[in-house]
Coordinates of C-alpha atoms and ligand atoms in Angstrom, one line a residue:
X288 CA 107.3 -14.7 139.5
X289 CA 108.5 -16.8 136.8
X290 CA 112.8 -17.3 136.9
X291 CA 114.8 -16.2 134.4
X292 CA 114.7 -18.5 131.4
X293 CA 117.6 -21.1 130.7
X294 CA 120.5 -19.2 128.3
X295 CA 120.5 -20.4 124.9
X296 CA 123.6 -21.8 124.1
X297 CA 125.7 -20.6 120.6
X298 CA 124.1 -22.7 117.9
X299 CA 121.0 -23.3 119.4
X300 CA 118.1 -23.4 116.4
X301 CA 115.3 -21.0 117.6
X302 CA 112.3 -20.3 115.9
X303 CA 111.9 -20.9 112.0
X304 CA 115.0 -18.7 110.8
X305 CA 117.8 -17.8 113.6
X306 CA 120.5 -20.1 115.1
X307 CA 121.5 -18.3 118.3
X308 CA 125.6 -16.2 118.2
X309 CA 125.4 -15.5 121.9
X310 CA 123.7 -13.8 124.8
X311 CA 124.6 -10.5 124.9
X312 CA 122.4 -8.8 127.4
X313 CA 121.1 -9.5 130.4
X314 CA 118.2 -6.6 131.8
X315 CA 115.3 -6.7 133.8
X316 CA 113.0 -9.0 132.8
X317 CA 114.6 -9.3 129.8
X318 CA 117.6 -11.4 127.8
X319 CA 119.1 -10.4 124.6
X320 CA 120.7 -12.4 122.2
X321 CA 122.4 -11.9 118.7
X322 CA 121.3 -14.6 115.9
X323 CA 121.6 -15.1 112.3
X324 CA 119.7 -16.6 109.7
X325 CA 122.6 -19.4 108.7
X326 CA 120.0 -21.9 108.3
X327 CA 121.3 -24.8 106.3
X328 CA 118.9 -27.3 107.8
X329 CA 116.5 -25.4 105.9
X330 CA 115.9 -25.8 102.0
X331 CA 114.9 -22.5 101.3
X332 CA 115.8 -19.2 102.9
X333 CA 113.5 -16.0 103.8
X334 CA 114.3 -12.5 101.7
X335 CA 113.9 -10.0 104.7
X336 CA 112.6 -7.1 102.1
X337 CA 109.8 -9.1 100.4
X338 CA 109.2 -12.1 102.9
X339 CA 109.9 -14.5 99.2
X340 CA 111.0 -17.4 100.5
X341 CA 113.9 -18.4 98.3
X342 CA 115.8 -21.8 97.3
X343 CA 119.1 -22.0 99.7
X344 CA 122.0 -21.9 96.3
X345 CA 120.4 -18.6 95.0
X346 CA 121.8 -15.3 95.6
X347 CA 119.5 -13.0 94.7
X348 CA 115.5 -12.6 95.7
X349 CA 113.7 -13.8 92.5
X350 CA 111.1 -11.5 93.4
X351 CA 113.4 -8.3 94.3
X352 CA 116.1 -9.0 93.0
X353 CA 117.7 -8.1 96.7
X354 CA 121.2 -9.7 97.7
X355 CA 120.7 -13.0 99.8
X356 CA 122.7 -13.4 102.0
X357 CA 123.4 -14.9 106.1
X358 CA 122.2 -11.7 108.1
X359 CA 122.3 -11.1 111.7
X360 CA 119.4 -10.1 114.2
X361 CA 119.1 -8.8 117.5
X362 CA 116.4 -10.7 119.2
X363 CA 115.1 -9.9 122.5
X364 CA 112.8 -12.0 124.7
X365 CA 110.9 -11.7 128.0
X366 CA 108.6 -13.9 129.9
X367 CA 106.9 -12.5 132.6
X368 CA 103.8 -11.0 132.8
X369 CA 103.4 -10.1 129.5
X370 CA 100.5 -9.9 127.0
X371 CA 101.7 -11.8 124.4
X372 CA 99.0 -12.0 122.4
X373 CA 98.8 -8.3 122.2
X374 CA 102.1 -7.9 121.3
X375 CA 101.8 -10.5 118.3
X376 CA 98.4 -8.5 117.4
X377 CA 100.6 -5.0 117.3
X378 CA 102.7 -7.0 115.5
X379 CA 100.4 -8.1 112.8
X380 CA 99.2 -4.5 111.9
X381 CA 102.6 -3.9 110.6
X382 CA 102.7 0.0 111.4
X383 CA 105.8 2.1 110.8
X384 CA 107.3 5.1 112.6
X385 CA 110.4 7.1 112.3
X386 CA 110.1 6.4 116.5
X387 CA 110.2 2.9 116.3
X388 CA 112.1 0.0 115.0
X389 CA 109.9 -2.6 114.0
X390 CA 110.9 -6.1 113.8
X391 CA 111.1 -8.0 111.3
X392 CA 109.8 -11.1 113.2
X393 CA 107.8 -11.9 116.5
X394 CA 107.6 -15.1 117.8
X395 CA 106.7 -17.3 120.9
X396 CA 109.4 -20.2 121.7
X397 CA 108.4 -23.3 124.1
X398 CA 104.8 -21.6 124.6
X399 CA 106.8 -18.7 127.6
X400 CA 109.0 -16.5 125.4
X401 CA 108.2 -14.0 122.8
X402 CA 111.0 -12.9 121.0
X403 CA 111.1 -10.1 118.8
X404 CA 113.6 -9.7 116.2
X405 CA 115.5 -6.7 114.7
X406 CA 118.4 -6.4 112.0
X407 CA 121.0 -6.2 113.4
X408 CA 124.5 -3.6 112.3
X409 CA 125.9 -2.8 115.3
X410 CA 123.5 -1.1 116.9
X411 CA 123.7 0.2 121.4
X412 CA 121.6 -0.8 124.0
X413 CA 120.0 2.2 126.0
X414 CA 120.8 0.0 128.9
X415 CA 124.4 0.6 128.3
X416 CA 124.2 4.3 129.0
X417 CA 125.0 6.4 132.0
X418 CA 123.3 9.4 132.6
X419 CA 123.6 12.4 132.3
X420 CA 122.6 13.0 128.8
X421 CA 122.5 16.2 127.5
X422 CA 119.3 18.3 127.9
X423 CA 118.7 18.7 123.8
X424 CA 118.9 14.4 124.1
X425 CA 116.3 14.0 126.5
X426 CA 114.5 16.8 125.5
X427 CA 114.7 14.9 121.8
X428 CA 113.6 11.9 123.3
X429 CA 110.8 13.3 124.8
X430 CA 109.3 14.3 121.7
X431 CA 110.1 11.4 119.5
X432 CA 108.5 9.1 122.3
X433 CA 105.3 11.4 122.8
X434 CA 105.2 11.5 118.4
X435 CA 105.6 8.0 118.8
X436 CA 103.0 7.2 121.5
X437 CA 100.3 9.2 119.7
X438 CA 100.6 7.5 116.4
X439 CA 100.2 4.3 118.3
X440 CA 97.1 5.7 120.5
X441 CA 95.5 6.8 117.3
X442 CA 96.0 3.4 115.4
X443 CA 94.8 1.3 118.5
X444 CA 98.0 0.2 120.6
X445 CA 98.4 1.0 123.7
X446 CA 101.3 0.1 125.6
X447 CA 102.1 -1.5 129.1
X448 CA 105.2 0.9 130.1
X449 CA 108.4 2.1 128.3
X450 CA 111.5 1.3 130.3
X451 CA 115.4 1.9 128.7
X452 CA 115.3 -2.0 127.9
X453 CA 112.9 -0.9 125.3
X454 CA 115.0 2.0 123.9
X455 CA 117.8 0.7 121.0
X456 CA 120.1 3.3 120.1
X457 CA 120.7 3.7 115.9
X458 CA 124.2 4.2 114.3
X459 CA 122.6 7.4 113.6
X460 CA 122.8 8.0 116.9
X461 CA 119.0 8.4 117.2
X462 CA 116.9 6.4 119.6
X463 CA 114.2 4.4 119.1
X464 CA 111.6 2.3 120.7
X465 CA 111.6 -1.5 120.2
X466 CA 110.8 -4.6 121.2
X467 CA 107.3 -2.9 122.5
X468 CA 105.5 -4.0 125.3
X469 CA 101.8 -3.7 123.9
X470 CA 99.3 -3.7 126.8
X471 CA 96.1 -3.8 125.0
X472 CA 95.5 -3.3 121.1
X473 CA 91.7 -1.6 120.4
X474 CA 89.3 -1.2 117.1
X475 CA 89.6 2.2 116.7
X476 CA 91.9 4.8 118.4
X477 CA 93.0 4.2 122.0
X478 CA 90.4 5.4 124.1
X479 CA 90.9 9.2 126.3
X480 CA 90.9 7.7 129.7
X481 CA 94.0 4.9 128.6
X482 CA 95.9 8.0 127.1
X483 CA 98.2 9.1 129.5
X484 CA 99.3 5.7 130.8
X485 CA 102.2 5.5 129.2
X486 CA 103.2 9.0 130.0
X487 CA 104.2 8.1 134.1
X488 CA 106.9 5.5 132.6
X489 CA 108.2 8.2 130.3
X490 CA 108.8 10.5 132.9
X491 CA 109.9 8.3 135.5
X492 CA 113.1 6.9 132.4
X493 CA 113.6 9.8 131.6
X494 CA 114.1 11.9 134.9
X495 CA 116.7 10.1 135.6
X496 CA 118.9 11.3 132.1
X497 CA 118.9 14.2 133.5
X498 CA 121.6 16.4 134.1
X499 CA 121.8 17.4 137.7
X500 CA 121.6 20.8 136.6
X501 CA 118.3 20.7 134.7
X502 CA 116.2 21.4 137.4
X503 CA 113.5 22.5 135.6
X504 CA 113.5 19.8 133.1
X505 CA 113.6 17.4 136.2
X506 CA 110.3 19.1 137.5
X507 CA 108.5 18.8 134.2
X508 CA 109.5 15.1 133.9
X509 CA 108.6 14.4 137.3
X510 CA 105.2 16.1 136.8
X511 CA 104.9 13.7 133.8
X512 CA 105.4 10.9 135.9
X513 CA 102.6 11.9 138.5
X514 CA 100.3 12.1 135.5
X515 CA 99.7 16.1 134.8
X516 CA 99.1 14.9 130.8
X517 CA 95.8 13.7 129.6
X518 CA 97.8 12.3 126.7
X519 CA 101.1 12.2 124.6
X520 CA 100.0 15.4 122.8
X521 CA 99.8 17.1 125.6
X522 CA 102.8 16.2 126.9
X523 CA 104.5 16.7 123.4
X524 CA 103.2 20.0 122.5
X525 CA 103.9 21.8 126.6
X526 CA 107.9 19.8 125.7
X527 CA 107.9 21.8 122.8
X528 CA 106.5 25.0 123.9
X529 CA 108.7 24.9 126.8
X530 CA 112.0 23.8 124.6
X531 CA 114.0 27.1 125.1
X532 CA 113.5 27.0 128.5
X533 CA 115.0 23.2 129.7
X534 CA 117.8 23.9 127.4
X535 CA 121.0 23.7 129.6
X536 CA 124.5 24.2 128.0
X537 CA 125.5 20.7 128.3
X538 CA 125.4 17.6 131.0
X539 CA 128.2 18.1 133.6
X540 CA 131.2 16.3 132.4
X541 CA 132.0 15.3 135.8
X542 CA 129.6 13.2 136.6
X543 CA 127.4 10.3 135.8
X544 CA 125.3 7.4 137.7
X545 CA 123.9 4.0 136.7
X546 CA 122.2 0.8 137.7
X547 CA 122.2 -2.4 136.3
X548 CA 119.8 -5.9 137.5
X549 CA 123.2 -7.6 137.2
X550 CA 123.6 -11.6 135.8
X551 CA 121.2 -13.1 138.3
X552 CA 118.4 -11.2 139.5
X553 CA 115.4 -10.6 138.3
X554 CA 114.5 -7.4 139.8
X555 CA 116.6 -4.4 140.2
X556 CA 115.4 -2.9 143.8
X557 CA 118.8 -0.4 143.8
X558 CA 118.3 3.6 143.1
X559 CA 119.8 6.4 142.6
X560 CA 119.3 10.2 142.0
X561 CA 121.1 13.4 142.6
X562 CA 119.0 17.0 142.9
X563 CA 120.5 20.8 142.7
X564 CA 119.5 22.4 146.6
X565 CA 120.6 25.5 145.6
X566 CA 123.2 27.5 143.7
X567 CA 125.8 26.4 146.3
X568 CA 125.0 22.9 147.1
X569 CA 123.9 19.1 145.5
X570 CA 123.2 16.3 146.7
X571 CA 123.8 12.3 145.3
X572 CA 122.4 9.8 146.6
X573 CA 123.0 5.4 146.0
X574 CA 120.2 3.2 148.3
X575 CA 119.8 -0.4 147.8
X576 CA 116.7 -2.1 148.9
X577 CA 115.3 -4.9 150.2
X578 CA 112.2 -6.8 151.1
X579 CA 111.3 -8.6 147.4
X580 CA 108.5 -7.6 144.4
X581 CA 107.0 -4.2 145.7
X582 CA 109.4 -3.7 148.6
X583 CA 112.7 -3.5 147.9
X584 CA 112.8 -1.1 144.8
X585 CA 109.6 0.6 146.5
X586 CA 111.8 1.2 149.7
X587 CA 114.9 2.3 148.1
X588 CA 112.8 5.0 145.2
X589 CA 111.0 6.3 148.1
X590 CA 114.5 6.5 149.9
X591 CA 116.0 8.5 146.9
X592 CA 113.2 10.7 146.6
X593 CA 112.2 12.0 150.4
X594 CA 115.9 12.4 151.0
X595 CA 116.1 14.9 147.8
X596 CA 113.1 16.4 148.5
X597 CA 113.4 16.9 152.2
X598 CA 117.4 18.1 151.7
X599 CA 115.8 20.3 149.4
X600 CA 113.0 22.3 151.5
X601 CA 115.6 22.2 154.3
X602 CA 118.4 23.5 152.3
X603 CA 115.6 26.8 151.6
X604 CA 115.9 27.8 154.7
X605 CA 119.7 28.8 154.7
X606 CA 121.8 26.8 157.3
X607 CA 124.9 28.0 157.8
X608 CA 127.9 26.2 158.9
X609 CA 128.4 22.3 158.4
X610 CA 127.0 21.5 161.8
X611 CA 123.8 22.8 160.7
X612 CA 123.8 20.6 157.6
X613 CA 124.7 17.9 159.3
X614 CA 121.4 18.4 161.2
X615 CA 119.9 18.7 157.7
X616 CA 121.4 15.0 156.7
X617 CA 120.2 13.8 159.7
X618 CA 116.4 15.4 159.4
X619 CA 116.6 14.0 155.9
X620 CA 117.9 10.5 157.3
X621 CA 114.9 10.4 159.8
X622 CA 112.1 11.9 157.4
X623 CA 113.2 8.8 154.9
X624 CA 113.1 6.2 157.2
X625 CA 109.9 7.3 158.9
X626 CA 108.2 7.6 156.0
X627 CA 109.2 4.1 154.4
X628 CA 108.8 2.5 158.0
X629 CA 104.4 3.7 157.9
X630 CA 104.8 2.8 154.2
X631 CA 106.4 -0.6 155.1
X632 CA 103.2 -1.1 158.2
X633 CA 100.3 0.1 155.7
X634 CA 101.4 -2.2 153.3
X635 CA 102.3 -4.9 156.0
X636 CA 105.8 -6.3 154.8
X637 CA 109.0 -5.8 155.8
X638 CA 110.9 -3.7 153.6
X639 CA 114.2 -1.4 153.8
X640 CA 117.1 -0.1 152.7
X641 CA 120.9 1.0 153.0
X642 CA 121.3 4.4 151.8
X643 CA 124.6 6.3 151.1
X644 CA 124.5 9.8 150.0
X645 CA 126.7 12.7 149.5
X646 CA 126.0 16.7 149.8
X647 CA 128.3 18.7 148.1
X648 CA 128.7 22.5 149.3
X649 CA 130.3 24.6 146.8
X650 CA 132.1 21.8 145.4
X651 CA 134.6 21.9 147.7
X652 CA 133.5 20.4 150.8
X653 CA 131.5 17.1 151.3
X654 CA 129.3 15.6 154.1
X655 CA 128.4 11.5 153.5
X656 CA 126.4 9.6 155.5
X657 CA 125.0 6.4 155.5
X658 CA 123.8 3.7 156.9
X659 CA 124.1 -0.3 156.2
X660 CA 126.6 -1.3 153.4
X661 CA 126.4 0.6 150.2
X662 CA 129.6 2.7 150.4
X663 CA 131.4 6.1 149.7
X664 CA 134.6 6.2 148.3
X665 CA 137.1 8.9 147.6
X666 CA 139.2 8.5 144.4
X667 CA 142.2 11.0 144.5
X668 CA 145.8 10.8 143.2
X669 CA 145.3 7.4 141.6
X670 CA 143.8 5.8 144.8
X671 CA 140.8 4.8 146.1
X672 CA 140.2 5.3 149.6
X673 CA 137.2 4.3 151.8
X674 CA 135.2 7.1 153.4
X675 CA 132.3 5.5 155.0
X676 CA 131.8 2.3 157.4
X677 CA 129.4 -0.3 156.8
X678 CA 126.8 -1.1 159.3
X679 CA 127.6 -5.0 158.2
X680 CA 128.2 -8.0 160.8
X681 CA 130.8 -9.2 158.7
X682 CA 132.1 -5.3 159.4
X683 CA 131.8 -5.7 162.9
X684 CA 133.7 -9.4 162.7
X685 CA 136.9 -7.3 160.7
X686 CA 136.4 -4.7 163.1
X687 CA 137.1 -6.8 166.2
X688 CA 139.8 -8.6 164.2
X689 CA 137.9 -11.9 164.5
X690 CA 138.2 -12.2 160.6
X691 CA 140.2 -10.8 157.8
X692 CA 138.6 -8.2 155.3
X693 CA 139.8 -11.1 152.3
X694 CA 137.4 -13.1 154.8
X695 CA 134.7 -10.7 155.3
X696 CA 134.2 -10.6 151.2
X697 CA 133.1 -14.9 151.4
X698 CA 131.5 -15.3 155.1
X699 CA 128.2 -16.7 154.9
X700 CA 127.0 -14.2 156.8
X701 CA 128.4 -11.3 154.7
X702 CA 124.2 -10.3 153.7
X703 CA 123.6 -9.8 157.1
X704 CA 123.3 -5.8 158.0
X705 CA 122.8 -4.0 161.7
X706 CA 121.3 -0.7 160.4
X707 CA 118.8 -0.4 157.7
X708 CA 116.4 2.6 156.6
X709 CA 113.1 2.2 157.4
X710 CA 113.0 -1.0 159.4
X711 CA 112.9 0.8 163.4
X712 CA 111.0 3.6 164.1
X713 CA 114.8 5.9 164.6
X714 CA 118.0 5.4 162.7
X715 CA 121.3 6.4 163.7
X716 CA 123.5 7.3 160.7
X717 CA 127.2 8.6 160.4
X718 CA 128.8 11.1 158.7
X719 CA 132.0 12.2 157.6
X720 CA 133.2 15.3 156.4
X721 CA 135.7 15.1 153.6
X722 CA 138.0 18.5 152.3
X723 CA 137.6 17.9 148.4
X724 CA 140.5 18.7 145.8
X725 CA 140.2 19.4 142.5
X726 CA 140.4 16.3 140.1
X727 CA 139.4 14.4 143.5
X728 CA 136.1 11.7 142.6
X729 CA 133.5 10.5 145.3
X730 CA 131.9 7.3 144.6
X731 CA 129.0 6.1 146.1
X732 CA 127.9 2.6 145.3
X733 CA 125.4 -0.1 146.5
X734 CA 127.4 -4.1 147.4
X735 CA 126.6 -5.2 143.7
X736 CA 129.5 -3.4 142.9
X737 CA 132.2 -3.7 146.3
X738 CA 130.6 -7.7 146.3
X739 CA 132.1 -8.4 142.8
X740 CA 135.0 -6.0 142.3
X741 CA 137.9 -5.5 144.5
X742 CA 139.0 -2.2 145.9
X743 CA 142.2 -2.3 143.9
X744 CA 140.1 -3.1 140.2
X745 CA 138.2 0.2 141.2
X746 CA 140.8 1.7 141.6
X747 CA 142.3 0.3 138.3
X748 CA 138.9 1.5 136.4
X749 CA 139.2 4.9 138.0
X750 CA 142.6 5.4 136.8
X751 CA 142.0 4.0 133.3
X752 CA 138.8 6.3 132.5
X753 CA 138.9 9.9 133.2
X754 CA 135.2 10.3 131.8
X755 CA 132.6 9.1 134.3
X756 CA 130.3 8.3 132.1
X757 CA 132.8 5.6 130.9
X758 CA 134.1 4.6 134.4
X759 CA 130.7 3.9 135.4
X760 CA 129.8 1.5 132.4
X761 CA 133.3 -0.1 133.1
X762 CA 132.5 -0.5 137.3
X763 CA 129.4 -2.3 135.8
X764 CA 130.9 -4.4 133.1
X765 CA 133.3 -5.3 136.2
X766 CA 130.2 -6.5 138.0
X767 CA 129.1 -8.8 135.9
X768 CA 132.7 -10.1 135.0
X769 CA 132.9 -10.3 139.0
X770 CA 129.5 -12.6 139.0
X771 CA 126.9 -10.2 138.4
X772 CA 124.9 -12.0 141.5
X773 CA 123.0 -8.4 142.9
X774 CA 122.2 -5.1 141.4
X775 CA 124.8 -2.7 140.7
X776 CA 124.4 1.3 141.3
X777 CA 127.4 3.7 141.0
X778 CA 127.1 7.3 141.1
X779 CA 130.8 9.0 140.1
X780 CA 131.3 12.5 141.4
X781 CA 134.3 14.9 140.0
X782 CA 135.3 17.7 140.9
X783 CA 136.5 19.7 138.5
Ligands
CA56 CA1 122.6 -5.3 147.1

């Protein structure tokens, strides 16, 4: 896989009209940097509403008349397996959607990165956000991306995937699709059996802005993602049809989880999810994979996903007492690791992964179990305490008192885990059973986040943002400030 591109320092002259402000935005696959057009070493200058190139000492277009003056840009770029050449072809048809920003510029730079450039007035990164959004916003998205896919189909351009690096967020609040990754572009209309490729990516973003409430909304999104859609269309007109019926009355204010590649990276193998079991109980779960391209983040979704599911069927049948549901964890556990330990021998590598995850029984009482290093914690009057143990040598080392936890943080050896999921054919996990009070927060987290931020700097963020949503943005920012050297995945659980 080709590494991350060098950063492009401030003042750096990149392509025929930008000099480079900064790097904003690190994502997967992806680098985003703001630019303006401050181009003195140019004579003339470009007017951005009528493409006029004008002399440098003029102020106004002289073919529009429009103010000329330095503007600024977002620009994104990316570099790996990308069509480019589609991309510049979509690019070149100049179509407009309400959906979609469309840049004002695409370009390749040294013959490896396409940029794409948008104005730029302050507008959010998607990959900012931690969910839950409300239902209306994803059930808004939803539609704007299935309008937005079949006005694309029909003129040609199909697309590779949609992932939130391609969502901007407008001051209007509404979000759009940029800096498109255009798989192919055709003559005429994007043929039937190419329709629905887009739609799994669209499911697969958007189930996890779900509320963990919106069950149903979940399901539908889910069913997207396993391809029940022939097309857009489809999968736009059952969204609408259905609208009344995924409303909820709002996200949970209590709670919110997000992931991030981090600084250095290239691929974010953490996951996350959290799934409704029943009217009394809910489970969250963080797992952090490993094993490189196609193992790690395959390890860790299929982690996420037959622990919900099997908690799920499980929790249907009505165990009573938390013994019993500790025997549900631990069936859960076993059912995830088995299934990624055939997954790991048919494909033949070596892939795992640490798994932390919370049930929470009528928001009082809470069982967490994990195994190898991502980490529960319990936030309550101000301080953070841990709940779980990791399954670390370096943990081990502490334990035995043959090096300081200040030690444990640097040791070379500090990577080096005793249990994962999905590596032996049987995993042991523990649990621990924690009495909840209210304004009490569980967090669960993968070592992106424990690596680069100290215990007490949680704690500081924890005390500093009440709204999760916010914290969790904040535990990342943290991250990166800390280093940013792995993926970082932080779900925040209140109780209210
Ligand atoms: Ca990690």
């Amino acid at each position: 896989m080709a590494d991350r591109p060098a950063h492009l320092p401030p003042g750096t002259l990149l392509g025929e009209h930008y000099v480079v402000e900064g790097l904003v935005r690190l994502a997967e696959g992806r680098m985003f940097y703001l630019a303006t057009d401050a181009r003195p070493d140019r004579p003339t200058r470009k007017c951005w509403e009528c493409e006029t190139e004008n002399d440098r000492a003029v102020r106004e277009c002289i073919s529009c008349n429009a103010p000329l003056s330095d503007r600024r840009f977002l620009l994104a770029t990316r570099w790996m397996h990308e069509r480019f050449d589609a991309t510049l072809a979509w690019f070149d048809k100049k179509l407009e959607h309400p959906g979609m920003l469309r840049p004002v510029d695409v370009f390749i730079h040294n013959e490896r990165q396409l940029f794409t450039v948008v104005p730029y007035s302050g507008e959010g990164l998607m990959l900012d956000e931690a969910a839950p959004l409300a239902s209306t916003r994803v059930i808004d998205l939803a539609q704007r991306l299935a309008g937005t896919l079949a006005f694309l189909h029909n003129n040609g351009v199909q697309l590779a995937r949609i992932k939130p690096a391609n969502l901007i967020i407008a001051r209007d609040n509404s979000v759009r699709l940029f800096d498109l990754e255009v798989e192919a572009v055709h003559d005429g209309p994007v043929p039937e059996a190419h329709r629905n490729a887009e739609l799994n990516s669209v499911g697969h973003m958007l189930r996890r802005y779900c509320d963990v409430e919106d069950t149903e909304l979940q399901t539908f999104l889910r069913a997207a993602w396993e391809g029940a859609f022939s097309s857009p269309a489809t999968f736009g007109r059952e969204v609408d049809k259905r609208y009344e019926q995924f409303v909820n009355g709002g996200p949970t204010p209590t709670i919110a989880g997000m992931t991030d590649v981090g600084l250095v990276r290239q691929l974010n193998e953490d996951n996350w999810g959290w799934r409704k079991l029943s009217d009394r109980a809910r489970l969250y779960v963080v797992a952090d994979g490993m094993g490189g391209h196609d193992g790690g983040e395959v390890a860790s979704e299929l982690a996420v996903e037959t622990i919900c599911r099997i908690a799920e069927e499980q929790e249907k049948l009505q165990p009573a007492g938390l013994d019993a549901l500790e025997e549900l964890f631990d069936h859960a556990f076993q059912t995830a690791n088995n299934t990624i330990k055939e997954h790991a021998e048919e494909k033949g590598n070596d892939m795992g992964t640490t798994l932390v995850s919370m049930l929470l029984l009528e928001g009082k009482t809470a069982l967490v179990a994990n195994v190898g290093d991502s980490r529960g914690y319990l936030f309550r009057d101000r301080e953070l305490h841990p709940v779980t143990r990791d399954h670390s040598l370096v943990a081990k080392m502490v334990e035995r008192g043959r090096i300081t936890a200040e030690e444990a943080r640097t040791h070379p050896h500090s990577n080096i885990l005793l249990r994962t999921v999905g590596t032996e054919r049987d995993v042991d996990i523990d649990i621990f059973r924690v009495d909840l009070q209210t304004g009490d927060r569980v967090i669960l987290c993968s070592d992106g986040l424990w690596g680069e931020v100290e215990d007490r700097d949680i704690q500081e963020i924890l005390s500093t943002y009440s709204d999760p949503r916010i914290a969790s943005r904040e535990l990342v920012k943290a991250a990166h400030h800390g280093g940013g050297k792995d993926n970082v995945t932080v779900v925040v659980v209140g109780i209210p």
